[in-house]
């Protein structure tokens, strides 16, 4: 089992990783960051709104029984991958990836492994 700091260090080993954060979408706070701290703290707070909106949309559409695996935001030079943690309700992993240097499928696979090993 890995703690927050170890898990974020592991996230930064993903090819093309620019930053990583572990956030709490009930409070909007980042529990830990690796990379540009100010950018990631703001991103964690904004991600809270995205996650809440998506979960509310699933509920309103009658799909509240579905589990949200991740959300992908594609920018011209970056991917932002948001993964709500099922083992730790209310928490999410946020990955900021260089679009030209990362493999999205591998990043998703790696994020699942980080979640499985994370102990909060």
PDB file of N, CA and C in Angstrom, residues 12-111:
ATOM      1  N   UNK A  12       3.718  10.746 -11.302  1.00  0.00           N
ATOM      2  CA  UNK A  12       4.652  11.571 -12.076  1.00  0.00           C
ATOM      3  C   UNK A  12       5.605  10.721 -12.916  1.00  0.00           C
ATOM      4  N   UNK A  13       5.651   9.410 -12.664  1.00  0.00           N
ATOM      5  CA  UNK A  13       6.502   8.537 -13.477  1.00  0.00           C
ATOM      6  C   UNK A  13       5.810   8.112 -14.772  1.00  0.00           C
ATOM      7  N   UNK A  14       4.527   8.456 -14.924  1.00  0.00           N
ATOM      8  CA  UNK A  14       3.800   8.153 -16.156  1.00  0.00           C
ATOM      9  C   UNK A  14       4.417   8.969 -17.291  1.00  0.00           C
ATOM     10  N   UNK A  15       4.659   8.346 -18.435  1.00  0.00           N
ATOM     11  CA  UNK A  15       5.226   9.059 -19.577  1.00  0.00           C
ATOM     12  C   UNK A  15       4.394  10.294 -19.893  1.00  0.00           C
ATOM     13  N   UNK A  16       5.048  11.445 -19.965  1.00  0.00           N
ATOM     14  CA  UNK A  16       4.389  12.694 -20.317  1.00  0.00           C
ATOM     15  C   UNK A  16       3.715  13.405 -19.160  1.00  0.00           C
ATOM     16  N   UNK A  17       3.839  12.888 -17.933  1.00  0.00           N
ATOM     17  CA  UNK A  17       3.190  13.525 -16.786  1.00  0.00           C
ATOM     18  C   UNK A  17       3.772  14.916 -16.538  1.00  0.00           C
ATOM     19  N   UNK A  18       2.887  15.884 -16.422  1.00  0.00           N
ATOM     20  CA  UNK A  18       3.269  17.260 -16.106  1.00  0.00           C
ATOM     21  C   UNK A  18       2.910  17.617 -14.672  1.00  0.00           C
ATOM     22  N   UNK A  19       1.917  16.916 -14.124  1.00  0.00           N
ATOM     23  CA  UNK A  19       1.484  17.172 -12.768  1.00  0.00           C
ATOM     24  C   UNK A  19       0.449  16.164 -12.337  1.00  0.00           C
ATOM     25  N   UNK A  20       0.290  16.041 -11.030  1.00  0.00           N
ATOM     26  CA  UNK A  20      -0.699  15.122 -10.469  1.00  0.00           C
ATOM     27  C   UNK A  20      -1.196  15.697  -9.155  1.00  0.00           C
ATOM     28  N   UNK A  21      -2.439  15.408  -8.851  1.00  0.00           N
ATOM     29  CA  UNK A  21      -3.013  15.858  -7.582  1.00  0.00           C
ATOM     30  C   UNK A  21      -3.991  14.815  -7.085  1.00  0.00           C
ATOM     31  N   UNK A  22      -4.092  14.735  -5.777  1.00  0.00           N
ATOM     32  CA  UNK A  22      -5.135  13.946  -5.148  1.00  0.00           C
ATOM     33  C   UNK A  22      -6.068  14.962  -4.502  1.00  0.00           C
ATOM     34  N   UNK A  23      -7.318  14.944  -4.921  1.00  0.00           N
ATOM     35  CA  UNK A  23      -8.261  15.941  -4.440  1.00  0.00           C
ATOM     36  C   UNK A  23      -9.452  15.338  -3.738  1.00  0.00           C
ATOM     37  N   UNK A  24     -10.124  16.185  -2.982  1.00  0.00           N
ATOM     38  CA  UNK A  24     -11.352  15.816  -2.282  1.00  0.00           C
ATOM     39  C   UNK A  24     -12.467  16.616  -2.923  1.00  0.00           C
ATOM     40  N   UNK A  25     -13.402  15.946  -3.637  1.00  0.00           N
ATOM     41  CA  UNK A  25     -14.428  16.709  -4.343  1.00  0.00           C
ATOM     42  C   UNK A  25     -15.596  17.098  -3.447  1.00  0.00           C
ATOM     43  N   UNK A  26     -15.566  16.714  -2.189  1.00  0.00           N
ATOM     44  CA  UNK A  26     -16.581  17.223  -1.272  1.00  0.00           C
ATOM     45  C   UNK A  26     -16.189  18.599  -0.747  1.00  0.00           C
ATOM     46  N   UNK A  27     -14.879  18.823  -0.586  1.00  0.00           N
ATOM     47  CA  UNK A  27     -14.404  20.115  -0.077  1.00  0.00           C
ATOM     48  C   UNK A  27     -13.761  20.989  -1.149  1.00  0.00           C
ATOM     49  N   UNK A  28     -13.308  20.372  -2.248  1.00  0.00           N
ATOM     50  CA  UNK A  28     -12.609  21.118  -3.289  1.00  0.00           C
ATOM     51  C   UNK A  28     -11.129  21.317  -3.005  1.00  0.00           C
ATOM     52  N   UNK A  29     -10.619  20.684  -1.978  1.00  0.00           N
ATOM     53  CA  UNK A  29      -9.224  20.850  -1.584  1.00  0.00           C
ATOM     54  C   UNK A  29      -8.331  19.767  -2.184  1.00  0.00           C
ATOM     55  N   UNK A  30      -7.096  20.153  -2.465  1.00  0.00           N
ATOM     56  CA  UNK A  30      -6.090  19.184  -2.899  1.00  0.00           C
ATOM     57  C   UNK A  30      -5.423  18.618  -1.641  1.00  0.00           C
ATOM     58  N   UNK A  31      -5.410  17.302  -1.523  1.00  0.00           N
ATOM     59  CA  UNK A  31      -4.755  16.655  -0.384  1.00  0.00           C
ATOM     60  C   UNK A  31      -3.253  16.539  -0.611  1.00  0.00           C
ATOM     61  N   UNK A  32      -2.862  16.607  -1.865  1.00  0.00           N
ATOM     62  CA  UNK A  32      -1.452  16.549  -2.213  1.00  0.00           C
ATOM     63  C   UNK A  32      -1.280  16.843  -3.679  1.00  0.00           C
ATOM     64  N   UNK A  33      -0.121  17.391  -4.043  1.00  0.00           N
ATOM     65  CA  UNK A  33       0.179  17.698  -5.439  1.00  0.00           C
ATOM     66  C   UNK A  33       1.617  17.326  -5.754  1.00  0.00           C
ATOM     67  N   UNK A  34       1.870  17.070  -7.019  1.00  0.00           N
ATOM     68  CA  UNK A  34       3.221  16.861  -7.535  1.00  0.00           C
ATOM     69  C   UNK A  34       3.274  17.603  -8.867  1.00  0.00           C
ATOM     70  N   UNK A  35       4.198  18.517  -9.002  1.00  0.00           N
ATOM     71  CA  UNK A  35       4.253  19.365 -10.187  1.00  0.00           C
ATOM     72  C   UNK A  35       3.966  20.800  -9.783  1.00  0.00           C
ATOM     73  N   UNK A  36       3.491  21.614 -10.717  1.00  0.00           N
ATOM     74  CA  UNK A  36       3.237  23.032 -10.408  1.00  0.00           C
ATOM     75  C   UNK A  36       2.083  23.181  -9.402  1.00  0.00           C
ATOM     76  N   UNK A  37       2.424  23.344  -8.116  1.00  0.00           N
ATOM     77  CA  UNK A  37       1.452  23.293  -7.017  1.00  0.00           C
ATOM     78  C   UNK A  37       0.290  24.269  -7.171  1.00  0.00           C
ATOM     79  N   UNK A  38       0.564  25.505  -7.530  1.00  0.00           N
ATOM     80  CA  UNK A  38      -0.514  26.498  -7.632  1.00  0.00           C
ATOM     81  C   UNK A  38      -1.499  26.109  -8.732  1.00  0.00           C
ATOM     82  N   UNK A  39      -0.991  25.725  -9.886  1.00  0.00           N
ATOM     83  CA  UNK A  39      -1.840  25.298 -11.003  1.00  0.00           C
ATOM     84  C   UNK A  39      -2.687  24.096 -10.604  1.00  0.00           C
ATOM     85  N   UNK A  40      -2.074  23.126  -9.930  1.00  0.00           N
ATOM     86  CA  UNK A  40      -2.783  21.907  -9.566  1.00  0.00           C
ATOM     87  C   UNK A  40      -3.816  22.146  -8.471  1.00  0.00           C
ATOM     88  N   UNK A  41      -3.543  23.053  -7.550  1.00  0.00           N
ATOM     89  CA  UNK A  41      -4.531  23.369  -6.509  1.00  0.00           C
ATOM     90  C   UNK A  41      -5.769  24.010  -7.122  1.00  0.00           C
ATOM     91  N   UNK A  42      -5.559  24.914  -8.075  1.00  0.00           N
ATOM     92  CA  UNK A  42      -6.686  25.546  -8.780  1.00  0.00           C
ATOM     93  C   UNK A  42      -7.435  24.503  -9.601  1.00  0.00           C
ATOM     94  N   UNK A  43      -6.693  23.636 -10.283  1.00  0.00           N
ATOM     95  CA  UNK A  43      -7.312  22.585 -11.101  1.00  0.00           C
ATOM     96  C   UNK A  43      -8.127  21.630 -10.233  1.00  0.00           C
ATOM     97  N   UNK A  44      -7.622  21.288  -9.053  1.00  0.00           N
ATOM     98  CA  UNK A  44      -8.356  20.389  -8.158  1.00  0.00           C
ATOM     99  C   UNK A  44      -9.680  21.025  -7.733  1.00  0.00           C
ATOM    100  N   UNK A  45      -9.647  22.309  -7.429  1.00  0.00           N
ATOM    101  CA  UNK A  45     -10.873  23.005  -7.035  1.00  0.00           C
ATOM    102  C   UNK A  45     -11.877  23.034  -8.192  1.00  0.00           C
ATOM    103  N   UNK A  46     -11.405  23.325  -9.393  1.00  0.00           N
ATOM    104  CA  UNK A  46     -12.291  23.369 -10.562  1.00  0.00           C
ATOM    105  C   UNK A  46     -12.812  21.976 -10.915  1.00  0.00           C
ATOM    106  N   UNK A  47     -11.991  20.970 -10.719  1.00  0.00           N
ATOM    107  CA  UNK A  47     -12.385  19.597 -11.012  1.00  0.00           C
ATOM    108  C   UNK A  47     -13.541  19.156 -10.123  1.00  0.00           C
ATOM    109  N   UNK A  48     -13.579  19.691  -8.923  1.00  0.00           N
ATOM    110  CA  UNK A  48     -14.684  19.403  -8.010  1.00  0.00           C
ATOM    111  C   UNK A  48     -16.014  19.727  -8.672  1.00  0.00           C
ATOM    112  N   UNK A  49     -16.088  20.895  -9.308  1.00  0.00           N
ATOM    113  CA  UNK A  49     -17.327  21.292  -9.987  1.00  0.00           C
ATOM    114  C   UNK A  49     -17.655  20.355 -11.147  1.00  0.00           C
ATOM    115  N   UNK A  50     -16.630  19.949 -11.883  1.00  0.00           N
ATOM    116  CA  UNK A  50     -16.835  19.039 -13.021  1.00  0.00           C
ATOM    117  C   UNK A  50     -17.373  17.697 -12.540  1.00  0.00           C
ATOM    118  N   UNK A  51     -16.764  17.149 -11.503  1.00  0.00           N
ATOM    119  CA  UNK A  51     -17.201  15.853 -10.981  1.00  0.00           C
ATOM    120  C   UNK A  51     -18.619  15.921 -10.433  1.00  0.00           C
ATOM    121  N   UNK A  52     -18.912  16.945  -9.672  1.00  0.00           N
ATOM    122  CA  UNK A  52     -20.263  17.085  -9.120  1.00  0.00           C
ATOM    123  C   UNK A  52     -21.300  17.189 -10.237  1.00  0.00           C
ATOM    124  N   UNK A  53     -20.982  17.978 -11.272  1.00  0.00           N
ATOM    125  CA  UNK A  53     -21.918  18.149 -12.390  1.00  0.00           C
ATOM    126  C   UNK A  53     -22.134  16.834 -13.134  1.00  0.00           C
ATOM    127  N   UNK A  54     -21.086  16.085 -13.376  1.00  0.00           N
ATOM    128  CA  UNK A  54     -21.208  14.811 -14.094  1.00  0.00           C
ATOM    129  C   UNK A  54     -22.004  13.797 -13.279  1.00  0.00           C
ATOM    130  N   UNK A  55     -21.751  13.740 -11.988  1.00  0.00           N
ATOM    131  CA  UNK A  55     -22.487  12.803 -11.140  1.00  0.00           C
ATOM    132  C   UNK A  55     -23.961  13.184 -11.044  1.00  0.00           C
ATOM    133  N   UNK A  56     -24.227  14.479 -10.987  1.00  0.00           N
ATOM    134  CA  UNK A  56     -25.612  14.951 -10.970  1.00  0.00           C
ATOM    135  C   UNK A  56     -26.293  14.625 -12.295  1.00  0.00           C
ATOM    136  N   UNK A  57     -25.587  14.790 -13.410  1.00  0.00           N
ATOM    137  CA  UNK A  57     -26.143  14.484 -14.731  1.00  0.00           C
ATOM    138  C   UNK A  57     -26.472  13.003 -14.852  1.00  0.00           C
ATOM    139  N   UNK A  58     -25.600  12.142 -14.367  1.00  0.00           N
ATOM    140  CA  UNK A  58     -25.864  10.698 -14.400  1.00  0.00           C
ATOM    141  C   UNK A  58     -27.102  10.363 -13.583  1.00  0.00           C
ATOM    142  N   UNK A  59     -27.217  10.999 -12.437  1.00  0.00           N
ATOM    143  CA  UNK A  59     -28.376  10.765 -11.577  1.00  0.00           C
ATOM    144  C   UNK A  59     -29.666  11.224 -12.243  1.00  0.00           C
ATOM    145  N   UNK A  60     -29.651  12.420 -12.827  1.00  0.00           N
ATOM    146  CA  UNK A  60     -30.839  12.966 -13.483  1.00  0.00           C
ATOM    147  C   UNK A  60     -31.239  12.147 -14.709  1.00  0.00           C
ATOM    148  N   UNK A  61     -30.252  11.548 -15.369  1.00  0.00           N
ATOM    149  CA  UNK A  61     -30.525  10.738 -16.557  1.00  0.00           C
ATOM    150  C   UNK A  61     -30.949   9.318 -16.180  1.00  0.00           C
ATOM    151  N   UNK A  62     -31.070   9.058 -14.868  1.00  0.00           N
ATOM    152  CA  UNK A  62     -31.480   7.731 -14.432  1.00  0.00           C
ATOM    153  C   UNK A  62     -30.378   6.702 -14.539  1.00  0.00           C
ATOM    154  N   UNK A  63     -29.129   7.167 -14.576  1.00  0.00           N
ATOM    155  CA  UNK A  63     -27.996   6.250 -14.680  1.00  0.00           C
ATOM    156  C   UNK A  63     -27.135   6.304 -13.423  1.00  0.00           C
ATOM    157  N   UNK A  64     -27.767   6.613 -12.298  1.00  0.00           N
ATOM    158  CA  UNK A  64     -27.057   6.700 -11.032  1.00  0.00           C
ATOM    159  C   UNK A  64     -26.435   5.399 -10.585  1.00  0.00           C
ATOM    160  N   UNK A  65     -26.850   4.283 -11.205  1.00  0.00           N
ATOM    161  CA  UNK A  65     -26.270   2.986 -10.869  1.00  0.00           C
ATOM    162  C   UNK A  65     -24.947   2.751 -11.608  1.00  0.00           C
ATOM    163  N   UNK A  66     -24.611   3.615 -12.546  1.00  0.00           N
ATOM    164  CA  UNK A  66     -23.354   3.506 -13.292  1.00  0.00           C
ATOM    165  C   UNK A  66     -22.214   4.080 -12.455  1.00  0.00           C
ATOM    166  N   UNK A  67     -21.019   3.526 -12.609  1.00  0.00           N
ATOM    167  CA  UNK A  67     -19.843   4.026 -11.913  1.00  0.00           C
ATOM    168  C   UNK A  67     -19.013   4.855 -12.880  1.00  0.00           C
ATOM    169  N   UNK A  68     -18.722   6.069 -12.486  1.00  0.00           N
ATOM    170  CA  UNK A  68     -17.906   6.965 -13.301  1.00  0.00           C
ATOM    171  C   UNK A  68     -16.451   6.547 -13.158  1.00  0.00           C
ATOM    172  N   UNK A  69     -15.840   6.063 -14.253  1.00  0.00           N
ATOM    173  CA  UNK A  69     -14.448   5.611 -14.208  1.00  0.00           C
ATOM    174  C   UNK A  69     -13.473   6.773 -14.308  1.00  0.00           C
ATOM    175  N   UNK A  70     -13.666   7.609 -15.308  1.00  0.00           N
ATOM    176  CA  UNK A  70     -12.791   8.772 -15.450  1.00  0.00           C
ATOM    177  C   UNK A  70     -13.417   9.785 -16.394  1.00  0.00           C
ATOM    178  N   UNK A  71     -12.856  10.960 -16.373  1.00  0.00           N
ATOM    179  CA  UNK A  71     -13.263  12.046 -17.264  1.00  0.00           C
ATOM    180  C   UNK A  71     -11.995  12.526 -17.960  1.00  0.00           C
ATOM    181  N   UNK A  72     -12.079  12.701 -19.270  1.00  0.00           N
ATOM    182  CA  UNK A  72     -10.944  13.173 -20.048  1.00  0.00           C
ATOM    183  C   UNK A  72     -11.241  14.567 -20.582  1.00  0.00           C
ATOM    184  N   UNK A  73     -10.314  15.474 -20.355  1.00  0.00           N
ATOM    185  CA  UNK A  73     -10.384  16.806 -20.946  1.00  0.00           C
ATOM    186  C   UNK A  73      -9.208  16.890 -21.913  1.00  0.00           C
ATOM    187  N   UNK A  74      -9.502  17.115 -23.188  1.00  0.00           N
ATOM    188  CA  UNK A  74      -8.460  17.177 -24.223  1.00  0.00           C
ATOM    189  C   UNK A  74      -8.217  18.619 -24.612  1.00  0.00           C
ATOM    190  N   UNK A  75      -6.989  19.063 -24.433  1.00  0.00           N
ATOM    191  CA  UNK A  75      -6.559  20.387 -24.879  1.00  0.00           C
ATOM    192  C   UNK A  75      -5.620  20.189 -26.060  1.00  0.00           C
ATOM    193  N   UNK A  76      -5.256  21.254 -26.731  1.00  0.00           N
ATOM    194  CA  UNK A  76      -4.395  21.102 -27.909  1.00  0.00           C
ATOM    195  C   UNK A  76      -3.042  20.498 -27.550  1.00  0.00           C
ATOM    196  N   UNK A  77      -2.519  20.769 -26.362  1.00  0.00           N
ATOM    197  CA  UNK A  77      -1.207  20.237 -26.004  1.00  0.00           C
ATOM    198  C   UNK A  77      -1.208  19.347 -24.786  1.00  0.00           C
ATOM    199  N   UNK A  78      -2.363  19.158 -24.166  1.00  0.00           N
ATOM    200  CA  UNK A  78      -2.410  18.390 -22.925  1.00  0.00           C
ATOM    201  C   UNK A  78      -3.671  17.530 -22.849  1.00  0.00           C
ATOM    202  N   UNK A  79      -3.562  16.492 -22.031  1.00  0.00           N
ATOM    203  CA  UNK A  79      -4.716  15.723 -21.581  1.00  0.00           C
ATOM    204  C   UNK A  79      -4.824  15.965 -20.079  1.00  0.00           C
ATOM    205  N   UNK A  80      -6.039  16.114 -19.600  1.00  0.00           N
ATOM    206  CA  UNK A  80      -6.291  16.156 -18.170  1.00  0.00           C
ATOM    207  C   UNK A  80      -7.203  14.981 -17.873  1.00  0.00           C
ATOM    208  N   UNK A  81      -6.725  14.053 -17.072  1.00  0.00           N
ATOM    209  CA  UNK A  81      -7.452  12.838 -16.750  1.00  0.00           C
ATOM    210  C   UNK A  81      -7.894  12.915 -15.290  1.00  0.00           C
ATOM    211  N   UNK A  82      -9.192  12.769 -15.071  1.00  0.00           N
ATOM    212  CA  UNK A  82      -9.774  12.869 -13.736  1.00  0.00           C
ATOM    213  C   UNK A  82     -10.366  11.506 -13.400  1.00  0.00           C
ATOM    214  N   UNK A  83      -9.904  10.904 -12.312  1.00  0.00           N
ATOM    215  CA  UNK A  83     -10.376   9.579 -11.926  1.00  0.00           C
ATOM    216  C   UNK A  83     -10.921   9.613 -10.502  1.00  0.00           C
ATOM    217  N   UNK A  84     -12.269   9.547 -10.345  1.00  0.00           N
ATOM    218  CA  UNK A  84     -12.828   9.418  -8.997  1.00  0.00           C
ATOM    219  C   UNK A  84     -12.387   8.068  -8.414  1.00  0.00           C
ATOM    220  N   UNK A  85     -12.038   8.054  -7.153  1.00  0.00           N
ATOM    221  CA  UNK A  85     -11.519   6.833  -6.545  1.00  0.00           C
ATOM    222  C   UNK A  85     -12.638   6.057  -5.857  1.00  0.00           C
ATOM    223  N   UNK A  86     -12.961   4.899  -6.383  1.00  0.00           N
ATOM    224  CA  UNK A  86     -14.054   4.106  -5.822  1.00  0.00           C
ATOM    225  C   UNK A  86     -13.695   3.530  -4.458  1.00  0.00           C
ATOM    226  N   UNK A  87     -12.420   3.248  -4.242  1.00  0.00           N
ATOM    227  CA  UNK A  87     -11.981   2.724  -2.941  1.00  0.00           C
ATOM    228  C   UNK A  87     -11.966   3.802  -1.868  1.00  0.00           C
ATOM    229  N   UNK A  88     -11.952   5.058  -2.285  1.00  0.00           N
ATOM    230  CA  UNK A  88     -11.917   6.194  -1.353  1.00  0.00           C
ATOM    231  C   UNK A  88     -12.953   7.218  -1.807  1.00  0.00           C
ATOM    232  N   UNK A  89     -14.243   6.951  -1.504  1.00  0.00           N
ATOM    233  CA  UNK A  89     -15.308   7.850  -1.966  1.00  0.00           C
ATOM    234  C   UNK A  89     -15.047   9.306  -1.564  1.00  0.00           C
ATOM    235  N   UNK A  90     -15.291  10.195  -2.520  1.00  0.00           N
ATOM    236  CA  UNK A  90     -15.074  11.620  -2.294  1.00  0.00           C
ATOM    237  C   UNK A  90     -13.715  12.101  -2.755  1.00  0.00           C
ATOM    238  N   UNK A  91     -12.804  11.175  -3.068  1.00  0.00           N
ATOM    239  CA  UNK A  91     -11.466  11.556  -3.532  1.00  0.00           C
ATOM    240  C   UNK A  91     -11.325  11.283  -5.026  1.00  0.00           C
ATOM    241  N   UNK A  92     -10.420  12.019  -5.654  1.00  0.00           N
ATOM    242  CA  UNK A  92     -10.141  11.801  -7.070  1.00  0.00           C
ATOM    243  C   UNK A  92      -8.663  12.022  -7.350  1.00  0.00           C
ATOM    244  N   UNK A  93      -8.183  11.357  -8.402  1.00  0.00           N
ATOM    245  CA  UNK A  93      -6.826  11.531  -8.902  1.00  0.00           C
ATOM    246  C   UNK A  93      -6.909  12.393 -10.145  1.00  0.00           C
ATOM    247  N   UNK A  94      -6.088  13.421 -10.199  1.00  0.00           N
ATOM    248  CA  UNK A  94      -6.068  14.351 -11.326  1.00  0.00           C
ATOM    249  C   UNK A  94      -4.685  14.256 -11.968  1.00  0.00           C
ATOM    250  N   UNK A  95      -4.637  13.938 -13.247  1.00  0.00           N
ATOM    251  CA  UNK A  95      -3.369  13.846 -13.975  1.00  0.00           C
ATOM    252  C   UNK A  95      -3.348  14.862 -15.106  1.00  0.00           C
ATOM    253  N   UNK A  96      -2.266  15.597 -15.197  1.00  0.00           N
ATOM    254  CA  UNK A  96      -2.045  16.541 -16.295  1.00  0.00           C
ATOM    255  C   UNK A  96      -0.911  15.944 -17.136  1.00  0.00           C
ATOM    256  N   UNK A  97      -1.214  15.659 -18.412  1.00  0.00           N
ATOM    257  CA  UNK A  97      -0.278  14.946 -19.282  1.00  0.00           C
ATOM    258  C   UNK A  97       0.047  15.751 -20.529  1.00  0.00           C
ATOM    259  N   UNK A  98       1.296  15.679 -20.954  1.00  0.00           N
ATOM    260  CA  UNK A  98       1.703  16.264 -22.227  1.00  0.00           C
ATOM    261  C   UNK A  98       1.133  15.383 -23.332  1.00  0.00           C
ATOM    262  N   UNK A  99       0.329  15.970 -24.183  1.00  0.00           N
ATOM    263  CA  UNK A  99      -0.368  15.197 -25.212  1.00  0.00           C
ATOM    264  C   UNK A  99       0.587  14.519 -26.200  1.00  0.00           C
ATOM    265  N   UNK A 100       1.737  15.141 -26.462  1.00  0.00           N
ATOM    266  CA  UNK A 100       2.679  14.589 -27.437  1.00  0.00           C
ATOM    267  C   UNK A 100       3.585  13.505 -26.863  1.00  0.00           C
ATOM    268  N   UNK A 101       3.709  13.460 -25.543  1.00  0.00           N
ATOM    269  CA  UNK A 101       4.629  12.495 -24.925  1.00  0.00           C
ATOM    270  C   UNK A 101       3.930  11.394 -24.145  1.00  0.00           C
ATOM    271  N   UNK A 102       2.611  11.453 -24.052  1.00  0.00           N
ATOM    272  CA  UNK A 102       1.913  10.469 -23.222  1.00  0.00           C
ATOM    273  C   UNK A 102       1.123   9.484 -24.076  1.00  0.00           C
ATOM    274  N   UNK A 103       0.872   8.347 -23.485  1.00  0.00           N
ATOM    275  CA  UNK A 103       0.018   7.322 -24.079  1.00  0.00           C
ATOM    276  C   UNK A 103      -1.210   7.263 -23.174  1.00  0.00           C
ATOM    277  N   UNK A 104      -2.335   7.734 -23.671  1.00  0.00           N
ATOM    278  CA  UNK A 104      -3.536   7.862 -22.862  1.00  0.00           C
ATOM    279  C   UNK A 104      -3.994   6.525 -22.281  1.00  0.00           C
ATOM    280  N   UNK A 105      -3.952   5.473 -23.072  1.00  0.00           N
ATOM    281  CA  UNK A 105      -4.367   4.152 -22.585  1.00  0.00           C
ATOM    282  C   UNK A 105      -3.476   3.696 -21.430  1.00  0.00           C
ATOM    283  N   UNK A 106      -2.186   3.912 -21.554  1.00  0.00           N
ATOM    284  CA  UNK A 106      -1.260   3.528 -20.479  1.00  0.00           C
ATOM    285  C   UNK A 106      -1.471   4.404 -19.245  1.00  0.00           C
ATOM    286  N   UNK A 107      -1.763   5.669 -19.449  1.00  0.00           N
ATOM    287  CA  UNK A 107      -2.010   6.567 -18.316  1.00  0.00           C
ATOM    288  C   UNK A 107      -3.259   6.125 -17.557  1.00  0.00           C
ATOM    289  N   UNK A 108      -4.299   5.731 -18.268  1.00  0.00           N
ATOM    290  CA  UNK A 108      -5.520   5.241 -17.618  1.00  0.00           C
ATOM    291  C   UNK A 108      -5.223   3.952 -16.852  1.00  0.00           C
ATOM    292  N   UNK A 109      -4.469   3.066 -17.462  1.00  0.00           N
ATOM    293  CA  UNK A 109      -4.090   1.809 -16.810  1.00  0.00           C
ATOM    294  C   UNK A 109      -3.288   2.097 -15.532  1.00  0.00           C
ATOM    295  N   UNK A 110      -2.334   2.990 -15.644  1.00  0.00           N
ATOM    296  CA  UNK A 110      -1.475   3.356 -14.518  1.00  0.00           C
ATOM    297  C   UNK A 110      -2.304   3.997 -13.396  1.00  0.00           C
ATOM    298  N   UNK A 111      -3.280   4.824 -13.759  1.00  0.00           N
ATOM    299  CA  UNK A 111      -4.105   5.487 -12.738  1.00  0.00           C
ATOM    300  C   UNK A 111      -4.947   4.459 -11.969  1.00  0.00           C
TER     301      UNK A 111
END
